[in-house]
XYZ file of C-alpha atoms in Angstrom:
242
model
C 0.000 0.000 0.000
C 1.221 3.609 -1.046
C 1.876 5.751 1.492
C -0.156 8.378 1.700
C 1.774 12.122 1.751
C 1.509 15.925 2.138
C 4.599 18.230 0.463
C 4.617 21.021 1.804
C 7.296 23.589 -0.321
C 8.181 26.624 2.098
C 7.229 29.169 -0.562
C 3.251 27.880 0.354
C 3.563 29.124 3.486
C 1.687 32.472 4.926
C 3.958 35.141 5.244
C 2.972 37.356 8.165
C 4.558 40.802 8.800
C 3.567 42.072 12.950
C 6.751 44.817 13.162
C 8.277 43.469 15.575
C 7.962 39.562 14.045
C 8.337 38.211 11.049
C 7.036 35.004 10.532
C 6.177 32.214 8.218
C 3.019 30.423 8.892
C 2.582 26.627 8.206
C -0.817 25.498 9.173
C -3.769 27.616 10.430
C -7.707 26.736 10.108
C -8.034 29.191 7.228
C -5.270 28.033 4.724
C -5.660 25.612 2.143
C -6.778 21.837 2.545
C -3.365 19.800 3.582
C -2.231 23.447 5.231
C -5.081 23.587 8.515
C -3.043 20.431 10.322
C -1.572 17.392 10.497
C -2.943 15.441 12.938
C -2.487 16.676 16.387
C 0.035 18.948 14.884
C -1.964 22.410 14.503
C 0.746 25.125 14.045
C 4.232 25.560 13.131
C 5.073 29.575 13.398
C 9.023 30.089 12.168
C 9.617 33.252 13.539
C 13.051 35.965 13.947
C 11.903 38.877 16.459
C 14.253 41.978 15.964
C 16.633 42.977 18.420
C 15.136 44.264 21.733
C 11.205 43.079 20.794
C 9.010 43.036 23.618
C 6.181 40.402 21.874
C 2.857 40.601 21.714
C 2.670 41.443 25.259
C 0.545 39.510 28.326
C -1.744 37.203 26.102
C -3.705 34.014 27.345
C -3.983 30.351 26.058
C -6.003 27.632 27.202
C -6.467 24.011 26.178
C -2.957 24.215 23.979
C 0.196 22.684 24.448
C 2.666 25.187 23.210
C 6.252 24.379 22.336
C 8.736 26.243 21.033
C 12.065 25.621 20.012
C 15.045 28.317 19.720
C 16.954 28.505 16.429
C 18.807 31.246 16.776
C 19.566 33.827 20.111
C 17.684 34.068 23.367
C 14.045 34.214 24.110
C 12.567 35.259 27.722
C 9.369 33.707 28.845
C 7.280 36.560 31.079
C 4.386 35.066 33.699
C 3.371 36.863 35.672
C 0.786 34.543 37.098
C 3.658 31.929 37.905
C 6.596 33.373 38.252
C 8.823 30.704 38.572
C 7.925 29.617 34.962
C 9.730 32.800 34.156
C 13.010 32.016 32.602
C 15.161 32.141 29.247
C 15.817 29.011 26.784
C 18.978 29.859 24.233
C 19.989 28.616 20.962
C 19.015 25.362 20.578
C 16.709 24.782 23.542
C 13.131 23.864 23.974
C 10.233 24.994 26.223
C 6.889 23.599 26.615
C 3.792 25.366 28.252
C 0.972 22.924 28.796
C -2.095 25.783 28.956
C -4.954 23.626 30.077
C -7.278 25.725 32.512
C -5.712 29.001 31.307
C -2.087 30.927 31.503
C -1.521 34.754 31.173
C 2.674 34.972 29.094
C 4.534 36.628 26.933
C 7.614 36.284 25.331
C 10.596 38.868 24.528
C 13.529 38.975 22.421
C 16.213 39.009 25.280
C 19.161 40.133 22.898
C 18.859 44.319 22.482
C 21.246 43.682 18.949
C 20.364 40.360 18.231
C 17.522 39.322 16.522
C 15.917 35.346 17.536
C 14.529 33.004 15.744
C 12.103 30.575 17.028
C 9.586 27.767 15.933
C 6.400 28.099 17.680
C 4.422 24.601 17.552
C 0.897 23.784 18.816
C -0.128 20.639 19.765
C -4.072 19.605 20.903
C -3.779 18.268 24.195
C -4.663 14.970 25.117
C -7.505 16.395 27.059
C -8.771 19.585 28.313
C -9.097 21.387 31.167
C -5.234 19.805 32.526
C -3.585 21.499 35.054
C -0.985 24.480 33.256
C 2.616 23.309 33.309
C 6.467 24.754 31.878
C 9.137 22.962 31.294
C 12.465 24.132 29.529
C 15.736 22.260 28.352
C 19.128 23.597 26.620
C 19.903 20.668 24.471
C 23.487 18.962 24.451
C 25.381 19.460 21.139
C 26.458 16.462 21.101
C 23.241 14.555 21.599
C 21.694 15.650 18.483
C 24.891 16.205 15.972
C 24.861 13.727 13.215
C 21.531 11.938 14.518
C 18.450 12.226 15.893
C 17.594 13.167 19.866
C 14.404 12.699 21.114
C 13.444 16.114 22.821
C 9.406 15.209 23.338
C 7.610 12.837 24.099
C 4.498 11.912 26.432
C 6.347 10.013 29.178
C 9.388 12.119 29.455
C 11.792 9.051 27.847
C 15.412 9.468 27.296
C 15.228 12.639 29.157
C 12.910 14.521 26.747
C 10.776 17.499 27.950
C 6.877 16.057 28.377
C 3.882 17.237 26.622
C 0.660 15.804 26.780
C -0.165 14.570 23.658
C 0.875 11.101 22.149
C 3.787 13.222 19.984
C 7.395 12.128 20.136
C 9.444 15.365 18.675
C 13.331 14.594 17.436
C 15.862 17.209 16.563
C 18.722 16.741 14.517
C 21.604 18.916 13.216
C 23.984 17.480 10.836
C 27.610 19.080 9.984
C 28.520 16.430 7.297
C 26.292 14.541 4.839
C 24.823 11.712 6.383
C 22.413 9.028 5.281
C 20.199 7.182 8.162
C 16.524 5.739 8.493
C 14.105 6.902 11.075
C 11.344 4.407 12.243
C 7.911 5.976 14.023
C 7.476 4.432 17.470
C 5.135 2.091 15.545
C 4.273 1.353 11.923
C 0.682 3.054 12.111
C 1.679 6.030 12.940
C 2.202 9.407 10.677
C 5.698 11.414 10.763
C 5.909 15.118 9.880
C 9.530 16.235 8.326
C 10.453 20.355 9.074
C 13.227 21.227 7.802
C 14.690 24.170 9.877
C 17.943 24.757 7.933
C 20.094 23.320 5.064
C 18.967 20.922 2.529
C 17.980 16.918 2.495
C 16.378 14.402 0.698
C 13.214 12.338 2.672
C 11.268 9.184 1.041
C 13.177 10.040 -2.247
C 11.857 13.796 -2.073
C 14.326 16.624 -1.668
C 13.791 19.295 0.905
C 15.214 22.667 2.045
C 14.268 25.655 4.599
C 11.194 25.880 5.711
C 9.662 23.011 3.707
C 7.665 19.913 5.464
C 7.111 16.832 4.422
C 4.200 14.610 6.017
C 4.115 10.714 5.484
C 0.733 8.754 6.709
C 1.528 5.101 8.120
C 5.287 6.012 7.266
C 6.932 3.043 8.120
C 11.067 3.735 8.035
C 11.949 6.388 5.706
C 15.148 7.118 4.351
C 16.954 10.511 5.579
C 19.945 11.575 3.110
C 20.753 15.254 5.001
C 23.405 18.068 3.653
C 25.830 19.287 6.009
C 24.640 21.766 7.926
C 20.899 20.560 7.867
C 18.690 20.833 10.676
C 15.638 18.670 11.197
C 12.690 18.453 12.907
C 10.300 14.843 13.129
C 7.125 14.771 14.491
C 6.213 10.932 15.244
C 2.294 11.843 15.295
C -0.828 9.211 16.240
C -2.072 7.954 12.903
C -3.173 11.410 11.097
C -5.425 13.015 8.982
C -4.751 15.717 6.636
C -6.769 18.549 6.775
C-alpha cells in the first residue's frame, strides 16, 4: 500500500509581517486543505523577532500545548501569574507550556542587537481542562549532531521534555552529509519532516528551509541530510490531513 503524503514547499507558506515579528506560517484553520493540520500537529510559526522586541505582550492560552524551540539567540518567557515559569531558553533549547485551565505569558527577544529566531508549535492536548505546566531544556550538542535526539515525548523518555499529547518530537543537526533511516514508534503512525535549515532528501523527495514533508503510516523512511541541515520529526498518532 502507497503511502499516503503531504509536500509542503516553504514558498506555500503564509507570510505574516507584525513589526516586531516576522514570521512564516505553516498550518492555520483558514489556509488551504493539507495546510489547517496534520494530525495533532496544529501550528508551526518560524519566527526571527528583531533585536530588543518586547512580543505581543501579556496574552492568554487555554487548552494548547505550546512548544517552542530556539533557532537562533535568546528568548525570555514573562508570567506573571507563575513566576517561577519565568526564565530564558537559548539557541538550541526547547520549552513547553501545557495551557490547560488558562495561563496569562509573553515572550521577549532578550538580545537588544540580536535578533531570535524561534519555531512556535501547537499541539491539541490529550484532554482539556489539565492542570498548566512549563518545562524548559538547553539541548546537548552532542546529543543531536549527526543523529536524531528525542526532545518530546508523552512520558518524558530518554530525558525529553513532556507534553501531553501522544507526539514524540526529534531534533537533529547534521555538519557532514549523512544518510540514516528513522522508524515511528510504531508502523501506524504518521511522521511530519520540518526542515529548519540546510537541505535533504526524505522518502526520495528533496527538501530545504522551511519546507515539510508529512508521510501517513510512514513506516522507516530514508533521511539523506546536507551538512549543515537541521531537522525536525514529528512521530504523530495515525493522522489526517486537513
Amino acid at each position: 500500500m502507497q503511502t499516503e503524503m503531504v509536500y509542503h514547499l516553504a514558498a506555500t507558506r503564509e507570510f505574516k509581517d507584525f513589526g516586531f515579528m516576522q514570521a512564516y506560517l505553516s498550518f492555520k484553520p483558514h489556509l488551504e486543505a493539507g495546510r489547517r493540520s496534520f494530525g495533532p500537529l496544529i501550528t508551526i510559526d518560524d519566527g526571527t523577532l528583531a533585536p530588543g522586541a518586547q512580543g505581543f505582550g501579556l496574552h492568554p492560552h487555554q487548552d494548547v500545548e505550546v512548544v517552542t524551540f530556539m533557532v537562533d539567540g535568546e528568548v525570555s518567557h514573562i508570567d506573571p501569574v507563575v513566576p517561577v515559569h519565568n526564565g530564558t531558553v537559548k539557541a538550541k533549547g526547547l520549552q513547553v507550556i501545557s495551557a490547560g485551565t488558562g495561563i496569562l505569558h509573553n515572550e521577549v527577544n532578550n538580545s537588544r542587537t540580536m535578533p531570535m529566531r524561534a519555531l512556535q508549535i501547537w499541539f491539541e492536548p490529550r484532554s482539556n481542562g489539565l492542570m498548566p505546566a512549563y518545562s524548559s531544556k538547553e539541548l546537548e550538542t552532542a546529543d543531536h549532531t549527526n543523529r536524531f535526539q528525542l526532545v518530546l515525548s508523552p512520558d518524558g523518555a530518554e530525558g525529553s521534555l513532556v507534553v501531553q499529547q501522544e507526539v514524540r518530537l526529534s531534533y537533529g543537526k547534521f555538519d557532514r552529509h549523512g544518510v540514516l533511516s528513522f522508524s515511528p514508534s510504531s508502523p501506524e503512525r504518521s511522521l511530519y519532516i520540518f526542515m529548519i535549515e540546510g537541505e535533504a532528501t526524505v522518502a526520495g523527495l528533496p527538501l530545504s528551509k522551511g519546507d515539510g514533508l508529512g508521510l501517513l503510516r510512514a513506516g522507516d523512511v530514508a533521511i539523506e541530510a546536507s551538512a549543515e541541515a537541521e531537522i525536525l520529526i514529528f512521530d504523530l498518532p495515525n493522522s489526517e490531513i486537513s
